[in-house]
PDB file of C-alpha atoms in Angstrom:
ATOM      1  CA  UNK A 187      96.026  95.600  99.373  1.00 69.00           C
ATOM      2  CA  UNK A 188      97.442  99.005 101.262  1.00 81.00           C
ATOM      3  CA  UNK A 189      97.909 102.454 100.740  1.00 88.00           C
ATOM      4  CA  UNK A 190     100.946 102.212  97.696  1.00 95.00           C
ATOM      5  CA  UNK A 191     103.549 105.250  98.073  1.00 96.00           C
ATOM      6  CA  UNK A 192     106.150 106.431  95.887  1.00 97.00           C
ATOM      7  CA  UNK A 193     109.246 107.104  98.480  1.00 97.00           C
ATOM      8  CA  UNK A 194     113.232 106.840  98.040  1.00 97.00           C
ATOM      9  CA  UNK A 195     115.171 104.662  99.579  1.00 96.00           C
ATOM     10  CA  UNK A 196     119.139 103.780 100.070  1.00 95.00           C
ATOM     11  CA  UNK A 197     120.342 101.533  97.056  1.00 95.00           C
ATOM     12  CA  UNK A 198     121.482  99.038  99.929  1.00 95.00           C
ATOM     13  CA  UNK A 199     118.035  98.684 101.122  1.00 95.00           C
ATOM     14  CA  UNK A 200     116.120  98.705  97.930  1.00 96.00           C
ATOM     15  CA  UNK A 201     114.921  94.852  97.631  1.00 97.00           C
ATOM     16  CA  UNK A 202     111.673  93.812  96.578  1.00 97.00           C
ATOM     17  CA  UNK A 203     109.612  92.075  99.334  1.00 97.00           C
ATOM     18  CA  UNK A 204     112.241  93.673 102.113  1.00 97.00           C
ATOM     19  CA  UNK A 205     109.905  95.169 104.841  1.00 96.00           C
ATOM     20  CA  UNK A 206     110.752  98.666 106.636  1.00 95.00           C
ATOM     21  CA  UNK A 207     109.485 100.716 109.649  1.00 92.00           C
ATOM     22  CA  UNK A 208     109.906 104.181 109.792  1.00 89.00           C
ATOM     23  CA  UNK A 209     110.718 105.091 113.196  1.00 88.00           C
ATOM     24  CA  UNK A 210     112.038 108.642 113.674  1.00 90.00           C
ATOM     25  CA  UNK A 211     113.074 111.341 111.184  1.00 92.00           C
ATOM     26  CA  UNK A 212     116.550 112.799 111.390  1.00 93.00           C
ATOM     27  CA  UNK A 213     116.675 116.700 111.858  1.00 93.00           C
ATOM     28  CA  UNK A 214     118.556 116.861 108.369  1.00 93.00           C
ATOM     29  CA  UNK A 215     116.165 115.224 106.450  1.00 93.00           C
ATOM     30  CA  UNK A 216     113.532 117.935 107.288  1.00 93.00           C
ATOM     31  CA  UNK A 217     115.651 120.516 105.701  1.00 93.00           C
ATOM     32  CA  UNK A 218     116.577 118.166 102.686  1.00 94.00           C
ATOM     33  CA  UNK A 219     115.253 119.240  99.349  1.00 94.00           C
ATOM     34  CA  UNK A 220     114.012 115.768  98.871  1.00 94.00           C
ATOM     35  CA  UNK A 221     112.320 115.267 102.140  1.00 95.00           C
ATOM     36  CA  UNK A 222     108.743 115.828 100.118  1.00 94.00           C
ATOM     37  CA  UNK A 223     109.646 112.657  98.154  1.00 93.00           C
ATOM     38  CA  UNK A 224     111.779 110.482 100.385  1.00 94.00           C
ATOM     39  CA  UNK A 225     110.323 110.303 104.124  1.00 92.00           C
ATOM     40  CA  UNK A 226     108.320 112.760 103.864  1.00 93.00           C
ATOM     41  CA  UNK A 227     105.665 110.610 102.415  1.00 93.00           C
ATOM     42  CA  UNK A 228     105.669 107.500 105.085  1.00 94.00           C
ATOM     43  CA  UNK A 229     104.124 107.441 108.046  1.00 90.00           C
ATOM     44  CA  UNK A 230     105.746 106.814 111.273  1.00 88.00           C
ATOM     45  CA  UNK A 231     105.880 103.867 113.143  1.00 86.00           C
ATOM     46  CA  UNK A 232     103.944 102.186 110.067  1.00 89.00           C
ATOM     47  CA  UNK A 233     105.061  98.882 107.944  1.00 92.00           C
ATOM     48  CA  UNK A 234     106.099  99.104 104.343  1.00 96.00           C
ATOM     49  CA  UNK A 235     106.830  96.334 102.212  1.00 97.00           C
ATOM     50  CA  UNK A 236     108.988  97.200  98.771  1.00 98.00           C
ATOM     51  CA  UNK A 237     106.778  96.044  95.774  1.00 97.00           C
ATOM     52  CA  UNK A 238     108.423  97.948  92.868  1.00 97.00           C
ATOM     53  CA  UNK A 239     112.052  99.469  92.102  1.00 98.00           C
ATOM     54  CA  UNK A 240     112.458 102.173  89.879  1.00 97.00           C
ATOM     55  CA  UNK A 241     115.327 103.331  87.676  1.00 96.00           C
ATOM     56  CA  UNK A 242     117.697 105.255  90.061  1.00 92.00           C
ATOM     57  CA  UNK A 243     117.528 109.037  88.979  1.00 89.00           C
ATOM     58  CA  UNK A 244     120.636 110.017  90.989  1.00 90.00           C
ATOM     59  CA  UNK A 245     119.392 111.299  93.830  1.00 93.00           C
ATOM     60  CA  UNK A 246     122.069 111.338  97.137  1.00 94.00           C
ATOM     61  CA  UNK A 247     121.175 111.495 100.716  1.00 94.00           C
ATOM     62  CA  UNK A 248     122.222 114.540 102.523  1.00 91.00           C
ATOM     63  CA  UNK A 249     123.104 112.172 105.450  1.00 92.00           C
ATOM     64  CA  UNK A 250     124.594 109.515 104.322  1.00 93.00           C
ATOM     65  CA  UNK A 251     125.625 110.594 100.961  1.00 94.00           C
ATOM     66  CA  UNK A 252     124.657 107.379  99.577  1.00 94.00           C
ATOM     67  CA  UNK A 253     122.379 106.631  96.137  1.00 96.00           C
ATOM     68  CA  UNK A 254     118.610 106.952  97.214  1.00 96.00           C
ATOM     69  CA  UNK A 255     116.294 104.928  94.838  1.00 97.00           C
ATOM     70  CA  UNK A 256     112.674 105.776  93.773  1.00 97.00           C
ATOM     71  CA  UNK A 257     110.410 102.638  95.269  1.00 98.00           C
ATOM     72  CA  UNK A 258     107.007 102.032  95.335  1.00 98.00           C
ATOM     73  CA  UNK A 259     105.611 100.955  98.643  1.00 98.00           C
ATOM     74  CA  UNK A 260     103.019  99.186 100.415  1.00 96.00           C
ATOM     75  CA  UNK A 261     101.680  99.990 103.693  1.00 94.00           C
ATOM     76  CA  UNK A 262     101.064  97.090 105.646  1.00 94.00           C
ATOM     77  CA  UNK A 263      97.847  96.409 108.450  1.00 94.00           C
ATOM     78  CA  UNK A 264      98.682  97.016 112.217  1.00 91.00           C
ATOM     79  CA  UNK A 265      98.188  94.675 114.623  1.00 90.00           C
ATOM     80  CA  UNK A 266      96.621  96.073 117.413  1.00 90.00           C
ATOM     81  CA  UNK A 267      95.099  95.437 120.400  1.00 91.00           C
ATOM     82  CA  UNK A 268      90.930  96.369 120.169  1.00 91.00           C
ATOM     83  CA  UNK A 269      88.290  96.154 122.777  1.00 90.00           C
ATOM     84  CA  UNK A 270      86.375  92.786 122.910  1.00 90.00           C
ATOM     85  CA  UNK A 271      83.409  94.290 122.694  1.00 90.00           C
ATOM     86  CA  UNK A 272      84.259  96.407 119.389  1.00 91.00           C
ATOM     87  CA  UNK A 273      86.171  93.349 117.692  1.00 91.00           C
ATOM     88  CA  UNK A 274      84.357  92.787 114.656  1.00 94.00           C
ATOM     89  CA  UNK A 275      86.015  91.777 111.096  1.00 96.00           C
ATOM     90  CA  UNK A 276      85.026  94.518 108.560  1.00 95.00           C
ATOM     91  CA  UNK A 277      83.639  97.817 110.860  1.00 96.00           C
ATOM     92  CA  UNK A 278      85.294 100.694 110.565  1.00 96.00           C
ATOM     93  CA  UNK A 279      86.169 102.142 114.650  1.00 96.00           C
ATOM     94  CA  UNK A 280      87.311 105.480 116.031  1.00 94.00           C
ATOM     95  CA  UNK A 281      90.903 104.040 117.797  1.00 92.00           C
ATOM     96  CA  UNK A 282      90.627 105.164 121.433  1.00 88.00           C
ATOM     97  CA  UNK A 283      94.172 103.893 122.865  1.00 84.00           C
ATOM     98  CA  UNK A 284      92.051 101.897 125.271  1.00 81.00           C
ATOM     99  CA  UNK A 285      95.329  99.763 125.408  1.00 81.00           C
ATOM    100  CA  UNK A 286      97.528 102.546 126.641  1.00 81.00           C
ATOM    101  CA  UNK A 287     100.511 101.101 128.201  1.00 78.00           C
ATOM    102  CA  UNK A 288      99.421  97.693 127.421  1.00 80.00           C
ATOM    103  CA  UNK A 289     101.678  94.825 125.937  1.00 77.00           C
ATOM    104  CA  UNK A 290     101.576  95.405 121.564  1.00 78.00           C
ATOM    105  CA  UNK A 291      99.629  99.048 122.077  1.00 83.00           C
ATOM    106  CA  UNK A 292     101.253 100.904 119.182  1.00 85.00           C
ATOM    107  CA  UNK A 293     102.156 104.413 120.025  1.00 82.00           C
ATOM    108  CA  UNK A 294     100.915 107.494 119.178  1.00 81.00           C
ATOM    109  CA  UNK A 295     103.099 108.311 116.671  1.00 78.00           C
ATOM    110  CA  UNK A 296     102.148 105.082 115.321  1.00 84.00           C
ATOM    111  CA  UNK A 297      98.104 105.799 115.635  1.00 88.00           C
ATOM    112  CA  UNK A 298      96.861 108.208 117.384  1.00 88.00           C
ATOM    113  CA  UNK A 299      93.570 108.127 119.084  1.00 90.00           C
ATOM    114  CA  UNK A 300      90.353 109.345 117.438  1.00 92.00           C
ATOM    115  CA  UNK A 301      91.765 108.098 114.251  1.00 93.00           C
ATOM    116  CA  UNK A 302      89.486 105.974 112.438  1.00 95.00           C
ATOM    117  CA  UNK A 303      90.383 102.195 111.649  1.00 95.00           C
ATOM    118  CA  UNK A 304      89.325  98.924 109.787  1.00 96.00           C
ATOM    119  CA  UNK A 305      89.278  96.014 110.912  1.00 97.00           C
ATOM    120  CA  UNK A 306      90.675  93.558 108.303  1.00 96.00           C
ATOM    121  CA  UNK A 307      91.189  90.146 110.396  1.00 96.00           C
ATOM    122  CA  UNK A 308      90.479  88.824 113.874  1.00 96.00           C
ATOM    123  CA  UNK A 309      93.981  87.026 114.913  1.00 94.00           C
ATOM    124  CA  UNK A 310      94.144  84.147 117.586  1.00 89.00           C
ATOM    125  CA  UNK A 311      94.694  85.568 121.479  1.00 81.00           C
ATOM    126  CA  UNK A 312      94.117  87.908 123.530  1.00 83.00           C
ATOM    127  CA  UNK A 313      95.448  90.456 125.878  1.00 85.00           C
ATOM    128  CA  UNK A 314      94.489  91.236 129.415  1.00 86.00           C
ATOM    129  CA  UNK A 315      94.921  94.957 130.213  1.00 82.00           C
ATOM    130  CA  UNK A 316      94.011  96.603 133.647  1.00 80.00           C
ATOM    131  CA  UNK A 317      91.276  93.837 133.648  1.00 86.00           C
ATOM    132  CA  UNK A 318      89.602  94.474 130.213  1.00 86.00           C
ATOM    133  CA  UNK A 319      90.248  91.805 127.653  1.00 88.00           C
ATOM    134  CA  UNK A 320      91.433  93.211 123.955  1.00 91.00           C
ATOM    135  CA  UNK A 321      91.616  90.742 120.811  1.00 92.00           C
ATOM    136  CA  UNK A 322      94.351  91.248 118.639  1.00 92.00           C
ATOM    137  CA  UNK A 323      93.104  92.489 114.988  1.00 93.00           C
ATOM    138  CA  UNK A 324      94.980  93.588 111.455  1.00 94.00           C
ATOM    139  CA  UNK A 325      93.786  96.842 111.227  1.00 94.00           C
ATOM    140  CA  UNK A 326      93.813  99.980 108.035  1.00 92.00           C
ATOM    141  CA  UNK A 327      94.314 103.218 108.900  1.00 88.00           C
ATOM    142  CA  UNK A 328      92.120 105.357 106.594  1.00 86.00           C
TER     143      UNK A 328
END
């Protein structure tokens, strides 16, 4: 199981099981007096699935204007492409960005190099990068 997070989000988009990416973060919401508790505690570029709704405290979006609900997230593995010859279920790595550039390389907002990874799960394939081979691989952040 992942990190869990307590964040808010819109009452449109509060499901259990829905899935959500954090991508960018809107100038307004860094000024917002609920940025601490809504986006401000997601990562960027990570998956979150919705395991738990709250009760709705009233809470508005300064953007939108529309009912923000508490939720309690999930963050998800990455798949990511890892260097054959570190590709071992269960280590914990220092993420280079070997894959730079490369087909499925997450970017550094995403993970930044010299952060330090698990490795959860070997998936099937590969991916051929400037001539080095990577294996795809779930991966935690930690």
């Amino acid at each position: 199981m992942g990190r869990l997070v307590i964040t808010l989000i819109s009452r449109e988009q509060a499901e259990r099981g829905r899935r959500i990416r954090v991508l960018s973060v809107p100038n307004e919401c860094r000024t917002c007096k609920l940025y601490s508790v809504c986006i401000g505690r997601v990562r960027l570029g990570r998956l979150y699935k919705i395991a738990e709704i709250r009760p709705s405290l009233g809470q508005r979006c300064k953007i939108t204007g529309g009912e923000m609900v508490p939720v309690v997230v999930e963050e998800l593995p990455l798949v990511v492409p890892i260097p054959r010859r570190k590709a071992l279920e269960g280590v914990v790595i220092t993420y280079e960005g070997d894959c730079r550039g490369c087909d499925g390389c997450p970017s550094e907002a995403t993970l930044s190099p010299g952060e330090k990874i698990k490795i959860l799960r070997l998936l099937e394939g590969q991916v051929i990068c400037r001539g080095q081979a990577f294996v795809l691989a779930e991966v935690a952040p930690l």
